[in-house]
PDB file of C-alpha atoms in Angstrom:
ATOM      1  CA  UNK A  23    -103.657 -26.702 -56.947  1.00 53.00           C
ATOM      2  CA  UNK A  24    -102.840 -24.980 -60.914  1.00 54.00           C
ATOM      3  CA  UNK A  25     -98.863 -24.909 -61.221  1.00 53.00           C
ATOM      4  CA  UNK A  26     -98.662 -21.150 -60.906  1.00 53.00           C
ATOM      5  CA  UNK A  27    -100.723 -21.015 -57.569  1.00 53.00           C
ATOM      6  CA  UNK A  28     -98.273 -23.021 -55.979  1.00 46.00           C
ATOM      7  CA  UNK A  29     -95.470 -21.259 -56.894  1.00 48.00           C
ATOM      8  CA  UNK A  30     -97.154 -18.329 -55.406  1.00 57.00           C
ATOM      9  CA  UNK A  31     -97.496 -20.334 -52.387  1.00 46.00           C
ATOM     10  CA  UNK A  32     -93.582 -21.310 -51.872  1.00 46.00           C
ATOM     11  CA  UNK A  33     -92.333 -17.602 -52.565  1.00 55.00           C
ATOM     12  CA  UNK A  34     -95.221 -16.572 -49.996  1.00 53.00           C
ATOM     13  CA  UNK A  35     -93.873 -19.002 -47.236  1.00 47.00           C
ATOM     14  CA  UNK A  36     -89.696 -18.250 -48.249  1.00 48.00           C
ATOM     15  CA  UNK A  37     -90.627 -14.392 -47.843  1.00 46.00           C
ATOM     16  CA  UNK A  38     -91.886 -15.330 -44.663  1.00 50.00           C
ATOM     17  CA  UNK A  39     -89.063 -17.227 -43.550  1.00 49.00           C
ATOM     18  CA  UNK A  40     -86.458 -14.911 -44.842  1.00 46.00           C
ATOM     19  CA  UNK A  41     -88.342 -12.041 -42.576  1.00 47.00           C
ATOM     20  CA  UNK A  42     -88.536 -14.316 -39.609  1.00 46.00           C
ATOM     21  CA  UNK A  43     -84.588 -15.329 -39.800  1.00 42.00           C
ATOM     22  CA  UNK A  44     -83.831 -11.849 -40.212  1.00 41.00           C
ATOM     23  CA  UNK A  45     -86.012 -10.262 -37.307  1.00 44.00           C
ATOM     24  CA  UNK A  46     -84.980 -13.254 -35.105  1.00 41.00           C
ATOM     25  CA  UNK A  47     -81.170 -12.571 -35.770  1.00 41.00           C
ATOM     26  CA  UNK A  48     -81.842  -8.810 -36.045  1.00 41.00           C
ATOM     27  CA  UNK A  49     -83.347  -8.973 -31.946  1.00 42.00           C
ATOM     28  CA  UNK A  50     -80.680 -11.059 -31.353  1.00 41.00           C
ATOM     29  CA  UNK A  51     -78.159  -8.521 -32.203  1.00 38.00           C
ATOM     30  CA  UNK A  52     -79.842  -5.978 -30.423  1.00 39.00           C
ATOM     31  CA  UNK A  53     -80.280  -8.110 -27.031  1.00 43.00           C
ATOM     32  CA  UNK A  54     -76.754  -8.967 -27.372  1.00 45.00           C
ATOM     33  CA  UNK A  55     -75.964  -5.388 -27.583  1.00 42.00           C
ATOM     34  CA  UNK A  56     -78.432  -4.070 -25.064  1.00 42.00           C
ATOM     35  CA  UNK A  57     -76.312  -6.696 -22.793  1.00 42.00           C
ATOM     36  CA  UNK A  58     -73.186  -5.556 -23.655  1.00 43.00           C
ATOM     37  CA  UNK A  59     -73.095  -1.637 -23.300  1.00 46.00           C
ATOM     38  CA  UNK A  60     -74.986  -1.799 -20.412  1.00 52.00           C
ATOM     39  CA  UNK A  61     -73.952   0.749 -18.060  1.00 52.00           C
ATOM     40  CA  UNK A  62     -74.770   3.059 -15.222  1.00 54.00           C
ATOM     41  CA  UNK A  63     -72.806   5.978 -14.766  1.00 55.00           C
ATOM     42  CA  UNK A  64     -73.805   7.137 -11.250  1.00 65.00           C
ATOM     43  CA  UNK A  65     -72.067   3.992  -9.414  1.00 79.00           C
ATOM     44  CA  UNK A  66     -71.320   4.853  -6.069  1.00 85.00           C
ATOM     45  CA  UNK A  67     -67.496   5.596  -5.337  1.00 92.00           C
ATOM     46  CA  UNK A  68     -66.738   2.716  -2.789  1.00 88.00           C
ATOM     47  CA  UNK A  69     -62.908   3.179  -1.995  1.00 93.00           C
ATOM     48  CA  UNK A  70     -60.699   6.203  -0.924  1.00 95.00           C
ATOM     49  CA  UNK A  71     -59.562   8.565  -3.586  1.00 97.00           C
ATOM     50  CA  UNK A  72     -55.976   9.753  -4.225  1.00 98.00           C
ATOM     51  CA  UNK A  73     -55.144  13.361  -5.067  1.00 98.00           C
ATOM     52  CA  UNK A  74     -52.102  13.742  -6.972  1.00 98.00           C
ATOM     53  CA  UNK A  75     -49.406  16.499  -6.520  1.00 97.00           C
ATOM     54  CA  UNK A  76     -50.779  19.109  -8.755  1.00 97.00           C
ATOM     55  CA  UNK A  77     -54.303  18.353  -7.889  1.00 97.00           C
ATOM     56  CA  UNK A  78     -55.519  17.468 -11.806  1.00 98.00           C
ATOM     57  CA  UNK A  79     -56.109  13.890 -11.196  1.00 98.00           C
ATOM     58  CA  UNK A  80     -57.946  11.457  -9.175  1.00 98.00           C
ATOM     59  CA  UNK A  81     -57.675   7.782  -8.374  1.00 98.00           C
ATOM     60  CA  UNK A  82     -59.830   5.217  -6.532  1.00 96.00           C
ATOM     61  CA  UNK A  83     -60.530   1.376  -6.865  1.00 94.00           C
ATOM     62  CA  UNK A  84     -62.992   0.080  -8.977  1.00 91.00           C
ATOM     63  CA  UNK A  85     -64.035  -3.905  -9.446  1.00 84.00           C
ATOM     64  CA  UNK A  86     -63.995  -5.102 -12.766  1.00 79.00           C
ATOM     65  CA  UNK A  87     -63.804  -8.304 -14.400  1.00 71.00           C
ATOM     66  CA  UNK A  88     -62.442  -9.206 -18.063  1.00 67.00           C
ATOM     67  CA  UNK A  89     -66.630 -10.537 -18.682  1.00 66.00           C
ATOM     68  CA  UNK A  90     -66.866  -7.211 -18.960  1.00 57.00           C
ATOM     69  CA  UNK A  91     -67.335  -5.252 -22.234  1.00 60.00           C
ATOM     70  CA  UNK A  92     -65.472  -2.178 -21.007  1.00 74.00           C
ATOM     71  CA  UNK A  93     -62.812  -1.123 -17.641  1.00 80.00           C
ATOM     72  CA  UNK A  94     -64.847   0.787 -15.670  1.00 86.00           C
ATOM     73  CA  UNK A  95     -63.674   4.426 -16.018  1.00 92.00           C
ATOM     74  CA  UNK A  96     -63.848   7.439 -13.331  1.00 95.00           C
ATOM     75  CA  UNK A  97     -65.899  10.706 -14.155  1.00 95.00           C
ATOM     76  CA  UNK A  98     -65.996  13.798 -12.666  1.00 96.00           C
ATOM     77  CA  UNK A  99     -67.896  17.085 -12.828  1.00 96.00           C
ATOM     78  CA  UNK A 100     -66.240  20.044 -11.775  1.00 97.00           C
ATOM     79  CA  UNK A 101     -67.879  23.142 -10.848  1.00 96.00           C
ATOM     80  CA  UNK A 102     -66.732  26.319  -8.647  1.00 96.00           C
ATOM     81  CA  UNK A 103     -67.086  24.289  -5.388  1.00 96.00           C
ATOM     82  CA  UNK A 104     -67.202  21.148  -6.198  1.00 97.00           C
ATOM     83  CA  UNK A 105     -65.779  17.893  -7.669  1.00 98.00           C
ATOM     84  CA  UNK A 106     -68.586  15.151  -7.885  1.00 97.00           C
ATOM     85  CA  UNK A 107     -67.267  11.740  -8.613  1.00 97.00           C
ATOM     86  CA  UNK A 108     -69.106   8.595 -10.303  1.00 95.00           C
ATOM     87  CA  UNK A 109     -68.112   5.378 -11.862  1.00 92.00           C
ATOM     88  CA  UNK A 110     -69.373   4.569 -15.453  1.00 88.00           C
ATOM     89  CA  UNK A 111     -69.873   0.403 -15.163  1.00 74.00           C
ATOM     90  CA  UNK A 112     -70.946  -1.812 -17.501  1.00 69.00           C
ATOM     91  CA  UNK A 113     -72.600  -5.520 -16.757  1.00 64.00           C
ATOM     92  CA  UNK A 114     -70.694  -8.291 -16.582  1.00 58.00           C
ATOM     93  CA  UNK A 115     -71.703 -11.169 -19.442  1.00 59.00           C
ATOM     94  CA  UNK A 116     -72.637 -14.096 -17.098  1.00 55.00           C
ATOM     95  CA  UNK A 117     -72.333 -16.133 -20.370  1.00 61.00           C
ATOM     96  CA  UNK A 118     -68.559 -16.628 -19.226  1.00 60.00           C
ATOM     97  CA  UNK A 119     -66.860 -17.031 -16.197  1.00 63.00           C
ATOM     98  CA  UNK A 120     -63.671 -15.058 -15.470  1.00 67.00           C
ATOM     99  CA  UNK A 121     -61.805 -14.189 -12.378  1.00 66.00           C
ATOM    100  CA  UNK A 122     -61.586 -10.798 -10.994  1.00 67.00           C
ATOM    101  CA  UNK A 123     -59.074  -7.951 -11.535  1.00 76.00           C
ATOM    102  CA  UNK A 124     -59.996  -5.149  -9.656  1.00 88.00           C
ATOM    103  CA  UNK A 125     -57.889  -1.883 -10.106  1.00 90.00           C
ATOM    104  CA  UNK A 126     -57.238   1.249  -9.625  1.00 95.00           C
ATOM    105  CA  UNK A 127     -59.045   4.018 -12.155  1.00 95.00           C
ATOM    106  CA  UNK A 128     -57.992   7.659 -12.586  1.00 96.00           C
ATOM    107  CA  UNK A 129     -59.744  10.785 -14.270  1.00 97.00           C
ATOM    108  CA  UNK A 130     -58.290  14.133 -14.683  1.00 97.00           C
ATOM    109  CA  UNK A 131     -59.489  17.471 -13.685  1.00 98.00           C
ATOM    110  CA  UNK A 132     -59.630  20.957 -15.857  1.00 97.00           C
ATOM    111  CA  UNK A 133     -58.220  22.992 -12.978  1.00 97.00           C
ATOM    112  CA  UNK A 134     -56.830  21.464  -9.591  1.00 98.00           C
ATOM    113  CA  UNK A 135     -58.834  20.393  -6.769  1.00 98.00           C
ATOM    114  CA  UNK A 136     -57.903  23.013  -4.652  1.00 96.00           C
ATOM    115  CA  UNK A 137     -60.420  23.424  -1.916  1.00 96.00           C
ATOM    116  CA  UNK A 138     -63.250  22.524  -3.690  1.00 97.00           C
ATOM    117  CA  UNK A 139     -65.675  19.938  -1.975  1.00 97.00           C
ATOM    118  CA  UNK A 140     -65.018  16.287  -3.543  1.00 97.00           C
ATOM    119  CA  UNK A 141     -68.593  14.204  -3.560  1.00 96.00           C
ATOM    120  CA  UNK A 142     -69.741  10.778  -4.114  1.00 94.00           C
ATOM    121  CA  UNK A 143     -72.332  10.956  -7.002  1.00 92.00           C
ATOM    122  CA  UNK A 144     -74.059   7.617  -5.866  1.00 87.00           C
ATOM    123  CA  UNK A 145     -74.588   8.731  -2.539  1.00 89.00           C
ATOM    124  CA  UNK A 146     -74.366  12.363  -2.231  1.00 92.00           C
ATOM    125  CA  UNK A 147     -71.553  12.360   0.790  1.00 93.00           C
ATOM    126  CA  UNK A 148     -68.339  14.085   0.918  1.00 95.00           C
ATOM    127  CA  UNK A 149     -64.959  12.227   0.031  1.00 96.00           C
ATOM    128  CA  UNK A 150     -61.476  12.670   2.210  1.00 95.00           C
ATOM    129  CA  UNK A 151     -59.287  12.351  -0.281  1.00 96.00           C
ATOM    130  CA  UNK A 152     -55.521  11.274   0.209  1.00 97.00           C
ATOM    131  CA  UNK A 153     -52.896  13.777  -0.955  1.00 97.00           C
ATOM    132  CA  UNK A 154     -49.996  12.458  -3.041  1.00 97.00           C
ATOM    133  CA  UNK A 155     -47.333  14.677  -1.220  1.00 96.00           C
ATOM    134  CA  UNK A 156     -47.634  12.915   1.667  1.00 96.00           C
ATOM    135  CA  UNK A 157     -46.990   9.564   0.638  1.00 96.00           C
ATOM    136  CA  UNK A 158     -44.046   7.282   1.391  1.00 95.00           C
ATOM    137  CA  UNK A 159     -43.107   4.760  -1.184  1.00 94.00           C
ATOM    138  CA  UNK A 160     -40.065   2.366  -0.926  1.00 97.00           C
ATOM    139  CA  UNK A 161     -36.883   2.503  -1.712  1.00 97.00           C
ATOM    140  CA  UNK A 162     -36.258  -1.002  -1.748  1.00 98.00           C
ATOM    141  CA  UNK A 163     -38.403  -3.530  -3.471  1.00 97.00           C
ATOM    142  CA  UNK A 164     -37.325  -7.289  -3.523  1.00 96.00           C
ATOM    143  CA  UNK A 165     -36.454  -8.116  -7.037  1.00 96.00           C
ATOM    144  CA  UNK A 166     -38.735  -8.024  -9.713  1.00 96.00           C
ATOM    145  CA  UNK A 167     -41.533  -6.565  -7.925  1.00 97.00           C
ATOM    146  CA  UNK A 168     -42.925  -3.475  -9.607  1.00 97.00           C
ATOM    147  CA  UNK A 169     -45.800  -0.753  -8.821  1.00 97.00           C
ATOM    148  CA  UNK A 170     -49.476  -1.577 -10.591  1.00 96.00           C
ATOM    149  CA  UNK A 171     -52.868  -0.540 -10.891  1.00 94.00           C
ATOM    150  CA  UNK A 172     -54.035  -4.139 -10.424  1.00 93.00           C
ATOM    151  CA  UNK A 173     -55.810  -4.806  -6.699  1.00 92.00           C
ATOM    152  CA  UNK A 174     -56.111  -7.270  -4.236  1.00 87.00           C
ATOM    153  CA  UNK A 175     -58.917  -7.679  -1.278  1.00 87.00           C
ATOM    154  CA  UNK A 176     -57.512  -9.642   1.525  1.00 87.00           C
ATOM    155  CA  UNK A 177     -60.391 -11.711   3.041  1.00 83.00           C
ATOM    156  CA  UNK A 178     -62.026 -10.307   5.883  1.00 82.00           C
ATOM    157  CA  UNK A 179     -61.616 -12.929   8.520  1.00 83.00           C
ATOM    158  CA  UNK A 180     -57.412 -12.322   7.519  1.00 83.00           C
ATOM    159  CA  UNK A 181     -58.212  -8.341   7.046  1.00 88.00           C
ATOM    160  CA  UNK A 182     -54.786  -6.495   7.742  1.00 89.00           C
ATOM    161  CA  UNK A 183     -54.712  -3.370   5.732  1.00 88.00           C
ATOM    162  CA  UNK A 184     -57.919  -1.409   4.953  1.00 88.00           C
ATOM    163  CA  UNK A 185     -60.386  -2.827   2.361  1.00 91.00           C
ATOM    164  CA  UNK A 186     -59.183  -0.915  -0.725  1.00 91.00           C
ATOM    165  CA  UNK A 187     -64.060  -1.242  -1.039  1.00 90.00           C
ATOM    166  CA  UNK A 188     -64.538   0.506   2.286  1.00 90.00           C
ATOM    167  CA  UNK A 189     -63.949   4.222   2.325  1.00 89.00           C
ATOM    168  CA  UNK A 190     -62.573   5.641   5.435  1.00 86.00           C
ATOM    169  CA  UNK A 191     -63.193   8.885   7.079  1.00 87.00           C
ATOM    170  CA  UNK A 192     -59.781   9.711   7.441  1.00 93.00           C
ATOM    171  CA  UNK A 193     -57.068  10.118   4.285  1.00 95.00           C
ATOM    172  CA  UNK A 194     -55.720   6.734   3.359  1.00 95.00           C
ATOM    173  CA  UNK A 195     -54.113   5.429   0.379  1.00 97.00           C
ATOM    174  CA  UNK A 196     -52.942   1.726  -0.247  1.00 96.00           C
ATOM    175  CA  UNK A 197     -50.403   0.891  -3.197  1.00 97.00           C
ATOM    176  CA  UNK A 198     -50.045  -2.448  -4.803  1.00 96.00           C
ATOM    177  CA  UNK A 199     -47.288  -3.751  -6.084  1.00 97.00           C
ATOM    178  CA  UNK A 200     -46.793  -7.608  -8.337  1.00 96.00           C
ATOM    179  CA  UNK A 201     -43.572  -9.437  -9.623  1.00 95.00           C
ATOM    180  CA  UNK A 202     -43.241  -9.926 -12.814  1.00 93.00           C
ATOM    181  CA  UNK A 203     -46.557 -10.366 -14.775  1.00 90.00           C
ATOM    182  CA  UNK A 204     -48.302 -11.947 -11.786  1.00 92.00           C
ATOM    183  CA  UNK A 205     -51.358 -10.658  -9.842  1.00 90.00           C
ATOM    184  CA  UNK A 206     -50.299  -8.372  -6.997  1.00 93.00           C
ATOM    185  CA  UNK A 207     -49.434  -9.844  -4.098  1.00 95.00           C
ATOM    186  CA  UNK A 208     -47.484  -7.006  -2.365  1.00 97.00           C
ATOM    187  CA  UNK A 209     -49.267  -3.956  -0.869  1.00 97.00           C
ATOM    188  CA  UNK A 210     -47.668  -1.070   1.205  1.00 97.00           C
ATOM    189  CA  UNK A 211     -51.225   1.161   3.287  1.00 96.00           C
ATOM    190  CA  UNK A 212     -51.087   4.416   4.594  1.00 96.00           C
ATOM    191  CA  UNK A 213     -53.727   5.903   6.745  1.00 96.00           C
ATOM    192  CA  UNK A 214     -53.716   9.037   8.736  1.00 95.00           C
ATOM    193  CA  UNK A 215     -54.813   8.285  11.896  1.00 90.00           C
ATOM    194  CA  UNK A 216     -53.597   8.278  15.584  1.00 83.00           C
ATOM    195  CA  UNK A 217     -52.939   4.930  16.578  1.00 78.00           C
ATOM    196  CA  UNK A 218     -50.904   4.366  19.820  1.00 71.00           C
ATOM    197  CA  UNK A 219     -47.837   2.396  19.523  1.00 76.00           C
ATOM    198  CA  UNK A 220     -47.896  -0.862  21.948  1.00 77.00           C
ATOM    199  CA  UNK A 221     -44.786  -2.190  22.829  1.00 79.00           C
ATOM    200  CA  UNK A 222     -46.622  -5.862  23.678  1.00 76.00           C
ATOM    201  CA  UNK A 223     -45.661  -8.174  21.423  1.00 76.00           C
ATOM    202  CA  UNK A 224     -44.264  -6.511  18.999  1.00 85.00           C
ATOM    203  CA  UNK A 225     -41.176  -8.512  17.616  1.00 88.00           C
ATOM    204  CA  UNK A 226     -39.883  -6.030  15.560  1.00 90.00           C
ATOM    205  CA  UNK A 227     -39.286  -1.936  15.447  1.00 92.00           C
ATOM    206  CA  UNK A 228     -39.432   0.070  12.121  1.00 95.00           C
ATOM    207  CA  UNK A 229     -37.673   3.560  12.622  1.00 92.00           C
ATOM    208  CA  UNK A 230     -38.029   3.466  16.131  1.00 92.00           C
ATOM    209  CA  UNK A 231     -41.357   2.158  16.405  1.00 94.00           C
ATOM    210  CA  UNK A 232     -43.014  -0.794  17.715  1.00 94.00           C
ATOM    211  CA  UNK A 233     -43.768  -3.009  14.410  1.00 95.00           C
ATOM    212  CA  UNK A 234     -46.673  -5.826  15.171  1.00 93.00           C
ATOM    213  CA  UNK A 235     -46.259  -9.135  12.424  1.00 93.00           C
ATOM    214  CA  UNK A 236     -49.418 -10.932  12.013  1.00 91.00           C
ATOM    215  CA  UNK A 237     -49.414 -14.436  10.243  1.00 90.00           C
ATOM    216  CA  UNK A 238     -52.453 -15.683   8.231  1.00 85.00           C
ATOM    217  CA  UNK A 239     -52.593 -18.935   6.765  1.00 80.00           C
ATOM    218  CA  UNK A 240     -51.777 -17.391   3.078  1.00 86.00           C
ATOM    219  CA  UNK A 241     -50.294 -13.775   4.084  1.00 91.00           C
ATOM    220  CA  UNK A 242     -48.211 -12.021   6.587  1.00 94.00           C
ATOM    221  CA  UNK A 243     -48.297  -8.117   7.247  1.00 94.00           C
ATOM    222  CA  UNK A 244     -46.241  -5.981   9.567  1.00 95.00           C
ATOM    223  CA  UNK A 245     -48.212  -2.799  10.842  1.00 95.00           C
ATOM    224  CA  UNK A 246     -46.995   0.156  12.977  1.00 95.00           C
ATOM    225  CA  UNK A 247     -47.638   3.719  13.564  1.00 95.00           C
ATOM    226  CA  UNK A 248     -44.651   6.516  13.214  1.00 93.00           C
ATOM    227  CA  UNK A 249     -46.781   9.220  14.942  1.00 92.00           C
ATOM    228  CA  UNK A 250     -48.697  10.624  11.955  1.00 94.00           C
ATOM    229  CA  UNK A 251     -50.329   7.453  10.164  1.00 96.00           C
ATOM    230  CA  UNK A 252     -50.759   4.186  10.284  1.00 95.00           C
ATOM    231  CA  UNK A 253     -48.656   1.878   7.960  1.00 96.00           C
ATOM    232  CA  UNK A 254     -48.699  -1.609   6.719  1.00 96.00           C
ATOM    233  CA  UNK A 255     -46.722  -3.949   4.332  1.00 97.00           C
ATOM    234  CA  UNK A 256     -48.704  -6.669   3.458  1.00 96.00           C
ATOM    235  CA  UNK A 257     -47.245  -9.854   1.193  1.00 96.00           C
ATOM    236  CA  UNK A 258     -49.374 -12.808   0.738  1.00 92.00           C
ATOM    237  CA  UNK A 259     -49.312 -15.738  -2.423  1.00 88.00           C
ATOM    238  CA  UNK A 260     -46.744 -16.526  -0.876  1.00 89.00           C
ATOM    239  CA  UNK A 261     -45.668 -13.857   1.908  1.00 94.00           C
ATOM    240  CA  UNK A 262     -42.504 -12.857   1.860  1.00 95.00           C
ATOM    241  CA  UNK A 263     -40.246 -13.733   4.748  1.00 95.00           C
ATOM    242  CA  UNK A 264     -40.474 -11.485   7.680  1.00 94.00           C
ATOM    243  CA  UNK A 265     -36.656  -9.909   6.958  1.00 96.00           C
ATOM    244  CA  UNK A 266     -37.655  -8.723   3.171  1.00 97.00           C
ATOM    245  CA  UNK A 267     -41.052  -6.800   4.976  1.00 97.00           C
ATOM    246  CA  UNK A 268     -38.843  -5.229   7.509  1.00 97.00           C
ATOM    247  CA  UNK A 269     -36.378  -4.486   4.974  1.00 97.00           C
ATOM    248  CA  UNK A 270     -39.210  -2.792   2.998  1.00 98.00           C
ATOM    249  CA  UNK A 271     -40.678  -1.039   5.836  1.00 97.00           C
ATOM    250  CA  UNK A 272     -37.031   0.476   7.207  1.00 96.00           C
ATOM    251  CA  UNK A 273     -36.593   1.963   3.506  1.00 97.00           C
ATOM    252  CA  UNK A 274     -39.698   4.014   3.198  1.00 97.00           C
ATOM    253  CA  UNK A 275     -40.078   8.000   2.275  1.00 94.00           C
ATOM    254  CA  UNK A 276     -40.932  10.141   0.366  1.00 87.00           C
TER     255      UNK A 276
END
């Protein structure tokens, strides 16, 4: 093969190669990005939503994971007679494993809910919401524990407040609470429905009221009902002692 042929032949083939390298990294990029923004925007609403005093903003539990590109975010479309709620998600990279850190998500509303009809996006069906005015919170905490918009799921064979993923028919409303920079480990539920005080074995009284204590192997929760809703304070990672949860209970209002 002449000289000049063959130099014709190696810039043909590094050309080539150049391209490939280039398309192959270019589809890379584009994969990697088609991974990462992922998202649907019409996920389904799975836990109870919080109303807060002036109406303007929602709040509800969403499951995310640090894998993930983005925190999932609440959206809402208003309209004359309606609120319709969705989550905006995005995939989680299964390239890495992380651990779970499921929170609480808020949007805010042009005009106050009012009496406008809140809906689930995903699944068409209408939301009962929780209104802020009506919830207790406590006026003692043990020390270092603060309010956050990190979540914990108790396991269901150890279920003692409501799954913060299972939305109830009735207004409820769960608040977490962590010391320090830990994962929560406190929680304090509120749900509005009748449930009869029973006087069998029940150890303990909270304003009057029969208080039940249930034990897990890694929590402990006192529940009782003050003839409007249904409370719990649940500690678990350790639990706190039985004294700091009735100390909690005793010392909550609005």
């Amino acid at each position: 093969m002449e000289r000049q042929q063959l130099k014709r032949v190696i810039r043909t083939l590094w050309i080539t190669g150049t391209a490939a390298v280039v398309i192959i990294a270019a589809a890379a990029w584009w994969l990697g990005e088609q991974h990462h923004d992922t998202h649907r925007d019409d996920a389904a609403v799975l836990g109870d939503v919080l109303v807060s005093r002036d109406g303007r903003t929602l709040t509800t539990t969403a499951r995310w994971a640090p894998c993930q590109t983005k925190r999932p975010q609440l959206q809402a479309r208003e309209s004359t007679d309606t609120v319709t709620v969705a989550l905006r998600e995005t995939t989680a990279d299964l390239r890495h494993q992380c651990a779970s850190t499921d929170q609480q998500v808020s949007a805010t509303l042009t005009e106050p809910l009012g009496q406008r009809r809140l809906v689930d996006a995903g699944t068409g069906t209408t939301i009962t919401s929780f209104d802020a005015a009506q919830l207790v919170g406590p006026h003692y905490l043990p020390q270092g524990y603060t309010q956050t918009n990190e979540i914990y799921d108790e396991p269901s064979t150890e279920r003692c407040a409501p799954s913060p993923f299972n939305r109830t028919d009735t207004p409820a409303w769960t608040r977490f609470y962590r010391k320090g920079s830990a994962r929560p480990s406190l929680a304090i539920a509120q749900v509005a429905k009748a449930a009869p005080d029973d006087a069998r074995n029940a150890p303990a009284s909270v304003g009057g009221h029969p208080a039940h204590l249930r034990e897990q192997a890694s929590s402990r929760c006192l529940t009782w009902y003050n003839g409007k809703y249904s409370m719990t304070v649940l500690s678990q990672d350790p639990p706190l002692p039985t004294a700091e949860l009735l100390r909690i209970a005793n010392q909550l209002g609005h």
